[in-house]
Amino acid sequence: MRPIASQLLAQTNVGGRHCNPPAAALLLLLCLGFPPSVAVCPLDCICASDIISCSGRNLSTTPFDLPSYATRLDLSHNVITTLPTDWIPQQFARLATLVLSRNTISQIEVNAFNVTPHLLHLDLSSNQITVLNFSLFTGLNELKELLLYDNQIVLINPGAFSDLHSLQRLYLSGNRLKTFPFGLYFEPGGPRNLTFLDLSYNRLSQVPVQSLLSLTQQGSIYLQENPLVCDCALLALLEYWMWKQYQPLMDFRDGYPCRDDSGTGPICNQQGVSNMPLESQTYQEEPGKWLRVPCPGLASSTQEGLVVFWVTPMTVLNSSTNDPSAHLIVLPNGTLEIQGALIEDSGTYGCVVARQRHYDPYESVEVNVVVGNLSAASASGLTHRSGTEHFNTAFTTLASCVVSIILVLLYLYLTPCRCRESRGGSRGCGGRAILLCSDPREAESGERRSNGKRVAFLEPQAEVSDIGGSKTPAMNLGHVTTEGILKNGSKTV
Ligand SMILES: *[C@@H]1O[C@H](CO)[C@@H](O)[C@H](O)[C@H]1NC(C)=O
Ligand SMILES: *[C@@H]1O[C@H](CO)[C@@H](O)[C@H](O)[C@H]1NC(C)=O
Ligand SMILES: *[C@@H]1O[C@H](CO)[C@@H](O)[C@H](O)[C@H]1NC(C)=O
Ligand SMILES: *[C@@H]1O[C@H](CO)[C@@H](O)[C@H](O)[C@H]1NC(C)=O
Ligand SMILES: *[C@@H]1O[C@H](CO)[C@@H](O)[C@H](O)[C@H]1NC(C)=O
Ligand SMILES: *[C@@H]1O[C@H](CO)[C@@H](O)[C@H](O)[C@H]1NC(C)=O
């Protein structure tokens, strides 16, 4: 900016009056409102245009002369203990990434982040934070990712996360939390779009199973390596996650107390749990009528002390909810009763109960409910699914693959190759037959996840700007799983 302006000034200033071009340029810049912020790298830091790294410099306070054009500031591996409100004298309007990991920060003053309103990524991992106070993160309403792992957090005060409207990923692993941080989800002003929450390596002994069943429909919650008490409700939840192949459980299966294979879980009420294969079924009723939907795998005898959850398209219910005025209730024997069915009640319903059965991909713990016209509903994709379809898809994929191989062989051997006649004959023939044939096993796993639909498509590369924010739902919700297939497809292309 400066050289160009001074050249311009030198050229236009032909009137002959004596003038010092650099000084005039500076004056001009000041008049135009540009502060004379000169690119000076702080003494202890390394700068690369807009990246400033002051990592591992034994700093106990932040450097005072940080240039305001930075978009990434790394202050990790220092000995900073406090982040005061005036840790930087001017606004850091462009800062998107602030790394403060591996310091000894235990105190962050109120409004300390008001100077960085456009921060997207904040790393406070490996510090000594013990309490997250009210309004700790005020001003960070664009923040997408917050790293707080490896601190000593015992308490999250109400309102600690207010203002974090855009937060998508939160890492609270390796702290000392004893209770599930509900406020994150239910306090006003909190993160509404949180899709990733890591609570592993904490001290949680109990988790709110019913709430988790609904929260994990919109995102991933990691709970491995907590001293969880494996009661019947938790066992039911873990079994259900197995059936849904819920990624946070599948990836860390050994980190949960009641493992699928050990068979050493608590003795839940097993009376009435049948050994019949679990089959997905469709229940249909006219609008306004009553409908009873039995829980798959539970026999008809009435049972005491059985915890049965139903995951419906709108909500999650359990068998000890005693609200007779509700429109959906779970009877003591686990049967779901829909009173005065509405068209909106249609959808896939999951029955969550500790059956203590091994996960079997051919079985389903879900049922379909159709209110209204069955043919119309099945046209919109709400179809009955049975275990044999897995085999059918795999078989048809294999059969079509064999047919296409034969066709390609016919094409190769029965048609004359014309490429040799064209000039520069190296092009063409070699690549003319491309055989696209998917692996039947892959087709089957795709089938398992996709509930009967295979979609081929070309997906543009995932956006880089979106900091790891996974847009795919963490768990397949019955028929609404196209995004899962999309992700699957992009991996195999
Ligand atoms: C770090 O700084 C402190 C004083 O601020 C000094 O006593 C100490 O020796 C320094 N450590 C290293 C490794 O330079
Ligand atoms: C929260 O407040 C307490 C008491 O005022 C203070 O000791 C602690 O350092 C604060 N936490 C943070 C992260 O600033
Ligand atoms: C949450 O995500 C939805 C869909 O991606 C978006 O439309 C909405 O603006 C987001 N809300 C906030 C507060 O970021
Ligand atoms: C069952 O539902 C009620 C009311 O929603 C709730 O208070 C209770 O905690 C739930 N039981 C379990 C085991 O989650
Ligand atoms: C559950 O109980 C209801 C009424 O008490 C009964 O009509 C229904 O048949 C029972 N369902 C099963 C599967 O036992
Ligand atoms: C269901 O819908 C189809 C057309 O969408 C209609 O032809 C049929 O009569 C309807 N059946 C009932 C029972 O309403």
Coordinates of C-alpha atoms and ligand atoms in Angstrom, one line a residue:
M1 CA 0.0 0.0 0.0
R2 CA 2.6 2.4 1.0
P3 CA 5.0 2.3 -2.0
I4 CA 2.1 2.5 -4.4
A5 CA 0.6 5.4 -2.7
S6 CA 3.9 7.2 -2.5
Q7 CA 4.7 6.6 -6.1
L8 CA 1.3 7.9 -7.0
L9 CA 1.9 11.0 -4.9
A10 CA 5.4 11.5 -6.4
Q11 CA 3.9 11.4 -9.9
T12 CA 1.0 13.6 -9.3
N13 CA 2.9 16.1 -7.3
V14 CA 4.5 17.8 -10.4
G15 CA 3.8 21.3 -9.3
G16 CA 7.4 21.7 -8.2
R17 CA 6.8 22.3 -4.5
H18 CA 9.2 20.4 -2.3
C19 CA 7.6 17.4 -0.7
N20 CA 8.7 14.3 1.2
P21 CA 6.8 11.5 -0.5
P22 CA 6.8 8.9 2.3
A23 CA 5.7 11.4 4.9
A24 CA 3.0 12.6 2.6
A25 CA 1.9 9.0 1.9
L26 CA 1.7 8.4 5.6
L27 CA -0.4 11.5 5.9
L28 CA -2.6 10.4 3.1
L29 CA -3.1 7.0 4.6
L30 CA -4.0 8.6 7.9
C31 CA -6.5 10.8 6.2
L32 CA -8.0 7.8 4.4
G33 CA -8.5 6.2 7.8
F34 CA -5.8 3.5 7.5
P35 CA -4.0 3.2 10.8
P36 CA -0.2 3.0 10.3
S37 CA -0.1 -0.6 11.4
V38 CA 3.2 -1.7 10.2
A39 CA 4.0 -5.3 9.7
V40 CA 6.3 -5.8 12.7
C41 CA 6.6 -9.3 14.0
P42 CA 6.7 -9.5 17.8
L43 CA 10.1 -10.3 19.2
D44 CA 9.4 -13.8 20.5
C45 CA 7.3 -14.9 17.5
I46 CA 7.6 -16.2 14.0
C47 CA 5.3 -14.6 11.4
A48 CA 4.2 -15.8 8.0
S49 CA 1.8 -13.1 6.7
D50 CA -1.3 -13.6 8.7
I51 CA 0.0 -16.5 10.9
I52 CA 1.7 -15.6 14.1
S53 CA 3.4 -18.3 16.1
C54 CA 4.7 -17.6 19.5
S55 CA 4.8 -21.2 20.6
G56 CA 7.2 -22.6 23.2
R57 CA 8.8 -19.2 24.1
N58 CA 8.4 -19.4 27.9
L59 CA 6.0 -16.5 27.7
S60 CA 4.1 -15.7 30.9
T61 CA 2.0 -13.0 29.3
T62 CA 0.8 -12.4 25.7
P63 CA 3.1 -10.2 23.6
F64 CA 1.8 -6.7 23.6
D65 CA 2.6 -5.7 20.0
L66 CA 0.6 -8.4 18.2
P67 CA -0.3 -7.2 14.7
S68 CA -4.1 -6.9 14.3
Y69 CA -4.2 -8.5 10.8
A70 CA -3.5 -12.0 12.1
T71 CA -5.9 -14.7 11.4
R72 CA -4.1 -17.4 13.3
L73 CA -2.3 -16.9 16.6
D74 CA -0.5 -19.7 18.3
L75 CA 0.6 -19.2 21.9
S76 CA 0.8 -22.8 22.9
H77 CA 3.6 -24.4 25.1
N78 CA 4.1 -21.3 27.2
V79 CA 3.6 -20.5 30.9
I80 CA 0.6 -18.1 30.6
T81 CA -1.6 -18.4 33.8
T82 CA -4.2 -15.7 33.3
L83 CA -6.0 -14.3 30.3
P84 CA -6.9 -10.8 31.3
T85 CA -9.5 -8.7 29.6
D86 CA -6.9 -6.4 28.0
W87 CA -4.6 -9.2 26.9
I88 CA -4.5 -7.4 23.5
P89 CA -4.8 -3.6 23.3
Q90 CA -6.8 -3.5 20.1
Q91 CA -9.6 -5.5 18.4
F92 CA -8.4 -8.7 16.7
A93 CA -11.1 -8.4 14.0
R94 CA -9.7 -11.1 11.7
L95 CA -8.5 -13.7 14.1
A96 CA -10.1 -17.0 13.3
T97 CA -7.9 -19.4 15.2
L98 CA -6.5 -18.9 18.7
V99 CA -4.3 -21.7 20.2
L100 CA -3.6 -21.4 23.9
S101 CA -3.1 -25.1 24.6
R102 CA -0.4 -26.4 27.0
N103 CA -0.1 -23.4 29.2
T104 CA -1.1 -23.1 32.8
I105 CA -4.2 -21.0 32.4
S106 CA -6.5 -21.2 35.3
Q107 CA -8.2 -17.9 35.0
I108 CA -9.9 -16.2 32.2
E109 CA -11.4 -12.8 32.9
V110 CA -14.9 -11.8 31.9
N111 CA -15.0 -10.5 28.4
A112 CA -11.5 -11.7 27.6
F113 CA -12.8 -12.9 24.2
N114 CA -14.7 -9.7 23.3
V115 CA -11.6 -8.6 21.3
T116 CA -11.9 -11.6 19.0
P117 CA -15.5 -11.6 17.8
H118 CA -14.8 -13.6 14.6
L119 CA -13.0 -16.5 16.2
L120 CA -14.0 -19.9 14.7
H121 CA -11.6 -22.2 16.6
L122 CA -10.4 -21.8 20.2
D123 CA -8.0 -24.3 21.7
L124 CA -7.7 -24.1 25.5
S125 CA -6.7 -27.8 25.9
S126 CA -4.1 -28.9 28.4
N127 CA -4.4 -26.1 30.9
Q128 CA -5.5 -25.8 34.5
I129 CA -9.1 -24.6 34.2
T130 CA -11.3 -25.9 37.0
V131 CA -14.5 -24.0 36.7
L132 CA -16.3 -22.7 33.6
N133 CA -17.9 -19.5 34.9
F134 CA -20.9 -17.6 33.8
S135 CA -20.4 -15.7 30.5
L136 CA -16.9 -17.1 30.1
F137 CA -17.1 -17.1 26.3
T138 CA -19.2 -14.0 25.7
G139 CA -18.6 -12.5 22.3
L140 CA -17.8 -15.7 20.6
N141 CA -21.0 -16.1 18.7
E142 CA -19.3 -17.4 15.6
L143 CA -17.1 -20.0 17.3
K144 CA -17.5 -23.5 15.7
E145 CA -15.0 -25.6 17.6
L146 CA -13.9 -25.3 21.3
L147 CA -11.2 -27.5 22.7
L148 CA -11.2 -27.9 26.5
Y149 CA -9.8 -31.4 26.9
D150 CA -7.1 -32.2 29.5
N151 CA -8.1 -29.6 32.0
Q152 CA -9.4 -30.1 35.6
I153 CA -13.0 -28.9 35.0
V154 CA -15.2 -30.1 37.8
L155 CA -18.0 -27.6 37.4
I156 CA -19.8 -25.9 34.5
N157 CA -21.8 -23.0 35.8
P158 CA -25.1 -22.1 34.2
G159 CA -24.6 -19.7 31.3
A160 CA -21.0 -20.7 30.7
F161 CA -21.8 -21.5 27.1
S162 CA -24.3 -18.8 26.4
D163 CA -23.4 -16.8 23.3
L164 CA -21.9 -19.8 21.6
H165 CA -24.8 -20.0 19.1
S166 CA -22.7 -21.5 16.3
L167 CA -20.7 -24.1 18.3
Q168 CA -20.6 -27.4 16.5
R169 CA -17.8 -29.4 18.2
L170 CA -17.0 -29.4 21.9
Y171 CA -14.2 -31.4 23.4
L172 CA -14.5 -31.9 27.2
S173 CA -12.5 -35.1 27.4
G174 CA -10.1 -35.7 30.2
N175 CA -11.7 -33.5 32.9
R176 CA -13.4 -34.3 36.2
L177 CA -17.0 -33.9 35.3
K178 CA -19.4 -35.9 37.4
T179 CA -22.7 -34.8 35.8
F180 CA -23.7 -34.6 32.3
P181 CA -23.6 -31.0 31.1
F182 CA -27.3 -30.6 30.2
G183 CA -27.1 -26.8 30.2
L184 CA -25.3 -27.1 26.9
Y185 CA -28.4 -28.2 25.2
F186 CA -31.2 -26.7 27.2
E187 CA -30.1 -23.3 28.4
P188 CA -31.3 -20.2 26.5
G189 CA -28.6 -18.8 24.2
G190 CA -26.6 -22.0 24.3
P191 CA -25.3 -23.9 21.3
R192 CA -28.2 -25.1 19.2
N193 CA -26.3 -26.9 16.5
L194 CA -23.9 -28.9 18.6
T195 CA -23.2 -32.1 16.6
F196 CA -20.1 -33.4 18.4
L197 CA -19.6 -33.6 22.1
D198 CA -16.7 -35.5 23.6
L199 CA -17.2 -36.4 27.3
S200 CA -14.8 -39.3 27.4
Y201 CA -12.4 -39.8 30.3
N202 CA -14.5 -38.0 32.9
R203 CA -16.1 -39.1 36.1
L204 CA -19.7 -39.6 34.9
S205 CA -21.4 -42.5 36.7
Q206 CA -24.8 -41.8 35.4
V207 CA -26.1 -40.5 32.2
P208 CA -29.7 -39.4 31.3
V209 CA -30.6 -42.2 29.1
Q210 CA -33.9 -40.8 27.8
S211 CA -32.3 -37.4 26.9
L212 CA -29.3 -39.1 25.3
L213 CA -31.7 -41.1 23.1
S214 CA -33.0 -37.9 21.6
L215 CA -29.8 -35.9 21.7
T216 CA -27.9 -38.5 19.8
Q217 CA -30.3 -38.4 16.9
Q218 CA -28.8 -35.1 15.9
G219 CA -25.1 -35.7 16.8
S220 CA -22.3 -37.7 18.2
I221 CA -21.8 -37.9 22.0
Y222 CA -18.7 -39.8 23.2
L223 CA -18.9 -41.3 26.6
Q224 CA -16.2 -44.0 26.7
E225 CA -13.9 -44.4 29.7
N226 CA -16.3 -43.1 32.3
P227 CA -17.2 -45.1 35.4
L228 CA -20.7 -45.6 34.2
V229 CA -23.0 -47.7 36.3
C230 CA -24.4 -50.2 33.9
D231 CA -28.1 -50.4 34.9
C232 CA -30.8 -51.8 32.8
A233 CA -31.6 -48.4 31.2
L234 CA -28.0 -47.9 30.1
L235 CA -27.8 -51.5 28.9
A236 CA -30.8 -50.9 26.8
L237 CA -29.2 -47.7 25.4
L238 CA -26.0 -49.5 24.5
E239 CA -27.8 -52.4 22.9
Y240 CA -29.9 -49.9 20.8
W241 CA -26.7 -48.1 19.7
M242 CA -25.2 -51.4 18.7
W243 CA -28.3 -52.1 16.5
K244 CA -28.1 -48.6 15.0
Q245 CA -24.3 -49.0 14.6
Y246 CA -23.9 -45.7 16.4
Q247 CA -20.4 -44.5 15.5
P248 CA -19.2 -43.2 18.9
L249 CA -20.0 -46.6 20.4
M250 CA -18.6 -48.6 17.5
D251 CA -15.3 -46.8 17.5
F252 CA -14.7 -47.2 21.2
R253 CA -16.6 -50.4 22.1
D254 CA -14.0 -51.4 24.7
G255 CA -14.4 -48.2 26.6
Y256 CA -17.9 -49.0 27.8
P257 CA -18.7 -51.0 31.0
C258 CA -21.3 -53.4 29.6
R259 CA -19.8 -54.7 26.4
D260 CA -21.8 -56.5 23.9
D261 CA -19.9 -59.8 24.0
S262 CA -19.0 -60.1 27.7
G263 CA -22.5 -61.1 28.8
T264 CA -21.7 -59.8 32.4
G265 CA -24.2 -57.0 32.4
P266 CA -26.8 -56.6 35.2
I267 CA -29.6 -59.0 35.5
C268 CA -32.4 -57.1 34.1
N269 CA -35.9 -58.4 34.0
Q270 CA -35.7 -61.0 31.3
Q271 CA -39.2 -62.4 31.8
G272 CA -41.1 -62.1 28.6
V273 CA -38.2 -61.4 26.4
S274 CA -38.7 -63.8 23.5
N275 CA -36.1 -65.5 21.4
M276 CA -38.1 -65.1 18.2
P277 CA -36.2 -63.2 15.5
L278 CA -36.8 -59.5 15.6
E279 CA -38.6 -58.4 12.5
S280 CA -39.4 -55.0 11.3
Q281 CA -43.2 -54.6 10.9
T282 CA -45.5 -52.0 9.6
Y283 CA -48.6 -50.8 11.6
Q284 CA -51.3 -48.8 9.8
E285 CA -54.3 -47.0 11.1
E286 CA -56.7 -44.3 10.0
P287 CA -56.3 -40.8 11.4
G288 CA -58.1 -40.2 14.7
K289 CA -58.1 -43.9 15.7
W290 CA -56.1 -45.7 18.5
L291 CA -53.2 -47.8 17.6
R292 CA -51.2 -50.2 19.8
V293 CA -47.7 -51.1 18.7
P294 CA -46.0 -54.0 20.6
C295 CA -42.3 -53.7 21.3
P296 CA -40.3 -56.2 19.0
G297 CA -39.0 -59.1 21.0
L298 CA -41.2 -58.7 24.1
A299 CA -43.7 -61.4 24.8
S300 CA -47.2 -60.6 26.0
S301 CA -47.0 -61.3 29.7
T302 CA -47.1 -58.2 31.9
Q303 CA -43.7 -57.4 33.5
E304 CA -42.8 -55.4 36.6
G305 CA -39.7 -53.2 36.7
L306 CA -39.1 -53.3 33.0
V307 CA -37.7 -50.1 31.5
V308 CA -38.9 -49.6 27.9
F309 CA -38.1 -46.5 25.9
W310 CA -39.7 -45.7 22.6
V311 CA -37.9 -43.4 20.2
T312 CA -40.5 -41.8 18.0
P313 CA -40.0 -39.3 15.2
M314 CA -40.9 -36.4 17.6
T315 CA -39.8 -37.5 21.1
V316 CA -38.6 -40.2 23.4
L317 CA -40.9 -41.8 25.9
N318 CA -40.5 -44.5 28.6
S319 CA -42.8 -46.9 30.4
S320 CA -42.7 -45.1 33.7
T321 CA -44.0 -41.9 32.3
N322 CA -47.4 -41.6 33.9
D323 CA -49.2 -39.0 31.9
P324 CA -52.5 -40.5 30.8
S325 CA -53.4 -37.3 29.0
A326 CA -50.5 -37.6 26.6
H327 CA -51.2 -38.5 23.1
L328 CA -48.5 -41.2 23.0
I329 CA -48.0 -43.5 26.1
V330 CA -46.0 -46.6 26.8
L331 CA -48.0 -49.2 28.6
P332 CA -46.3 -51.1 31.5
N333 CA -45.8 -54.1 29.2
G334 CA -43.8 -52.0 26.7
T335 CA -46.5 -51.6 24.1
L336 CA -46.8 -48.1 22.6
E337 CA -50.3 -46.7 22.5
I338 CA -51.1 -43.9 20.1
Q339 CA -54.4 -42.2 21.0
G340 CA -56.1 -40.3 18.2
A341 CA -53.4 -40.9 15.6
L342 CA -52.3 -38.0 13.5
I343 CA -50.8 -38.1 10.0
E344 CA -47.6 -36.6 11.5
D345 CA -47.3 -39.6 13.7
S346 CA -46.2 -41.7 10.7
G347 CA -42.5 -42.7 10.7
T348 CA -40.0 -45.2 12.1
Y349 CA -40.3 -46.0 15.8
G350 CA -37.5 -47.7 17.8
C351 CA -38.2 -49.8 20.9
V352 CA -35.3 -49.6 23.3
V353 CA -35.1 -52.2 26.0
A354 CA -32.4 -54.5 27.5
R355 CA -33.1 -57.7 25.6
Q356 CA -29.5 -58.9 26.2
R357 CA -29.3 -60.2 22.6
H358 CA -26.3 -60.0 20.5
Y359 CA -26.4 -57.6 17.7
D360 CA -27.6 -59.1 14.5
P361 CA -27.7 -56.9 11.4
Y362 CA -30.6 -59.0 9.9
E363 CA -32.8 -58.1 12.8
S364 CA -34.6 -54.8 13.5
V365 CA -35.7 -53.2 16.7
E366 CA -37.8 -50.8 14.8
V367 CA -41.3 -50.7 13.4
N368 CA -43.0 -48.5 10.9
V369 CA -46.1 -46.6 11.8
V370 CA -48.3 -45.4 9.0
V371 CA -51.3 -43.1 9.8
G372 CA -53.5 -42.7 6.8
N373 CA -53.2 -44.2 3.4
L374 CA -50.6 -47.0 3.3
S375 CA -50.1 -46.9 -0.4
A376 CA -49.4 -43.2 -0.4
A377 CA -47.0 -43.6 2.5
S378 CA -45.1 -46.4 0.9
A379 CA -44.8 -44.4 -2.2
S380 CA -43.0 -41.7 -0.2
G381 CA -40.4 -44.2 1.0
L382 CA -41.8 -45.6 4.2
T383 CA -41.7 -49.2 3.3
H384 CA -41.6 -52.4 5.1
R385 CA -38.2 -53.9 5.4
S386 CA -37.3 -57.5 6.2
G387 CA -34.0 -59.3 6.7
T388 CA -34.2 -61.1 3.4
E389 CA -33.7 -57.9 1.5
H390 CA -30.0 -57.8 2.5
F391 CA -29.4 -61.0 0.7
N392 CA -31.5 -59.9 -2.2
T393 CA -29.6 -56.8 -2.8
A394 CA -26.2 -58.5 -2.5
F395 CA -27.4 -61.2 -4.9
T396 CA -28.8 -58.8 -7.5
T397 CA -25.6 -56.7 -7.3
L398 CA -23.5 -59.9 -7.9
A399 CA -25.8 -61.0 -10.7
S400 CA -25.7 -57.6 -12.4
C401 CA -22.0 -57.6 -12.1
V402 CA -21.7 -61.0 -13.8
V403 CA -24.0 -59.8 -16.6
S404 CA -21.9 -56.6 -17.1
I405 CA -18.7 -58.6 -17.2
I406 CA -20.2 -60.8 -19.9
L407 CA -21.4 -57.8 -21.9
V408 CA -18.0 -56.2 -21.7
L409 CA -16.3 -59.4 -22.8
L410 CA -18.8 -59.6 -25.7
Y411 CA -18.0 -56.1 -26.6
L412 CA -14.3 -56.6 -26.4
Y413 CA -14.2 -59.8 -28.5
L414 CA -17.1 -59.4 -31.0
T415 CA -16.6 -55.8 -32.1
P416 CA -13.6 -54.9 -34.2
C417 CA -11.2 -52.5 -32.5
R418 CA -11.2 -49.3 -34.6
C419 CA -8.7 -47.4 -32.5
R420 CA -5.7 -48.8 -34.4
E421 CA -6.9 -47.0 -37.5
S422 CA -6.9 -43.6 -35.8
R423 CA -3.7 -41.6 -35.7
G424 CA -1.5 -41.7 -32.6
G425 CA -3.0 -45.1 -31.9
S426 CA -1.9 -45.2 -28.3
R427 CA -5.1 -43.4 -27.2
G428 CA -8.5 -44.9 -26.9
C429 CA -8.4 -48.7 -27.0
G430 CA -6.8 -49.2 -23.7
G431 CA -9.3 -47.2 -21.8
R432 CA -12.5 -47.9 -23.7
A433 CA -14.0 -50.4 -21.4
I434 CA -14.4 -49.3 -17.8
L435 CA -16.0 -51.8 -15.6
L436 CA -17.8 -50.4 -12.6
C437 CA -18.7 -53.1 -10.3
S438 CA -19.4 -52.6 -6.6
D439 CA -18.5 -55.2 -4.1
P440 CA -21.5 -57.1 -2.9
R441 CA -20.3 -56.9 0.7
E442 CA -20.2 -53.1 0.3
A443 CA -23.6 -53.2 -1.2
E444 CA -24.8 -55.1 1.8
S445 CA -23.4 -52.7 4.3
G446 CA -24.8 -49.9 2.3
E447 CA -28.1 -51.6 2.4
R448 CA -27.9 -52.1 6.2
R449 CA -27.4 -48.4 6.7
S450 CA -29.6 -47.2 4.0
N451 CA -32.7 -49.2 4.7
G452 CA -33.3 -50.3 1.2
K453 CA -32.0 -47.5 -1.0
R454 CA -28.8 -47.3 -3.0
V455 CA -27.9 -44.0 -4.4
A456 CA -25.1 -43.3 -6.9
F457 CA -24.0 -39.7 -7.1
L458 CA -21.0 -37.5 -7.5
E459 CA -20.3 -35.4 -4.5
P460 CA -18.1 -32.3 -4.6
Q461 CA -15.2 -32.4 -2.1
A462 CA -16.1 -31.5 1.4
E463 CA -15.8 -27.9 2.2
V464 CA -12.6 -27.0 4.0
S465 CA -14.0 -23.8 5.5
D466 CA -16.4 -25.8 7.7
I467 CA -14.1 -26.8 10.6
G468 CA -14.7 -30.5 10.7
G469 CA -18.4 -29.8 11.2
S470 CA -19.9 -33.1 10.1
K471 CA -23.2 -32.5 8.4
T472 CA -24.2 -36.1 8.4
P473 CA -26.4 -37.3 11.2
A474 CA -24.5 -39.5 13.6
M475 CA -27.1 -42.2 13.6
N476 CA -29.4 -43.5 10.9
L477 CA -32.9 -42.5 11.6
G478 CA -34.8 -45.2 9.8
H479 CA -35.5 -44.1 6.3
V480 CA -33.9 -40.7 6.5
T481 CA -30.4 -41.8 5.7
T482 CA -29.5 -40.5 2.3
E483 CA -26.7 -38.3 3.8
G484 CA -25.1 -41.5 5.2
I485 CA -25.1 -43.0 1.8
L486 CA -23.7 -39.9 0.3
K487 CA -20.8 -40.0 2.7
N488 CA -20.4 -43.7 2.0
G489 CA -20.4 -43.0 -1.7
S490 CA -17.8 -40.3 -1.6
K491 CA -15.4 -42.6 0.2
T492 CA -15.6 -45.3 -2.4
V493 CA -15.4 -43.0 -5.5
Ligands
LIG1 C1 11.5 -19.0 31.8 O1 11.3 -17.7 32.3 C2 11.6 -17.5 33.7 C3 11.4 -16.1 34.1 O2 10.3 -15.6 33.5 C4 13.0 -18.0 34.0 O3 13.3 -18.0 35.3 C5 13.2 -19.4 33.4 O4 14.6 -19.8 33.6 C6 12.8 -19.5 32.0 N1 12.9 -20.9 31.5 C7 13.5 -21.2 30.4 C8 13.6 -22.6 30.1 O5 14.0 -20.4 29.7
LIG2 C1 -14.2 -18.8 37.8 O1 -14.4 -18.1 39.0 C2 -13.5 -18.5 40.1 C3 -13.9 -17.7 41.3 O2 -14.3 -16.4 41.0 C4 -12.1 -18.3 39.7 O3 -11.2 -18.7 40.7 C5 -11.8 -19.1 38.4 O4 -10.5 -18.8 38.0 C6 -12.8 -18.7 37.3 N1 -12.5 -19.6 36.2 C7 -12.0 -19.2 35.1 C8 -11.8 -20.2 34.0 O5 -11.7 -18.0 34.9
LIG3 C1 -27.9 -24.3 12.7 O1 -27.8 -25.1 11.5 C2 -28.8 -24.8 10.6 C3 -28.7 -25.8 9.4 O2 -27.3 -26.0 9.1 C4 -28.7 -23.3 10.1 O3 -29.7 -23.0 9.2 C5 -28.8 -22.4 11.3 O4 -28.6 -21.1 10.9 C6 -27.8 -22.8 12.4 N1 -28.0 -22.0 13.5 C7 -27.1 -21.3 14.1 C8 -27.5 -20.5 15.3 O5 -26.0 -21.3 13.7
LIG4 C1 -39.0 -41.7 32.2 O1 -39.7 -40.5 31.8 C2 -39.9 -39.6 32.9 C3 -40.7 -38.4 32.4 O2 -40.3 -38.0 31.2 C4 -38.5 -39.1 33.4 O3 -38.7 -38.2 34.5 C5 -37.7 -40.3 33.8 O4 -36.4 -39.9 34.2 C6 -37.6 -41.3 32.7 N1 -36.9 -42.5 33.2 C7 -35.7 -42.9 32.8 C8 -35.2 -44.1 33.3 O5 -35.1 -42.2 32.0
LIG5 C1 -50.0 -54.9 26.7 O1 -51.0 -54.5 27.5 C2 -52.2 -54.1 26.8 C3 -53.2 -53.6 27.8 O2 -52.8 -53.8 29.1 C4 -52.7 -55.3 26.0 O3 -53.9 -54.9 25.3 C5 -51.7 -55.7 25.0 O4 -52.1 -56.9 24.3 C6 -50.4 -56.0 25.7 N1 -49.4 -56.2 24.7 C7 -48.5 -57.2 24.7 C8 -47.5 -57.3 23.6 O5 -48.5 -58.0 25.7
LIG6 C1 -55.1 -44.2 -1.1 O1 -54.6 -43.3 -2.1 C2 -54.8 -43.7 -3.4 C3 -54.1 -42.6 -4.3 O2 -53.1 -41.9 -3.6 C4 -56.2 -43.8 -3.7 O3 -56.4 -44.3 -5.0 C5 -56.9 -44.8 -2.7 O4 -58.3 -44.9 -2.9 C6 -56.6 -44.4 -1.3 N1 -57.1 -45.4 -0.4 C7 -57.7 -45.2 0.7 C8 -58.1 -46.4 1.6 O5 -57.9 -44.0 1.1

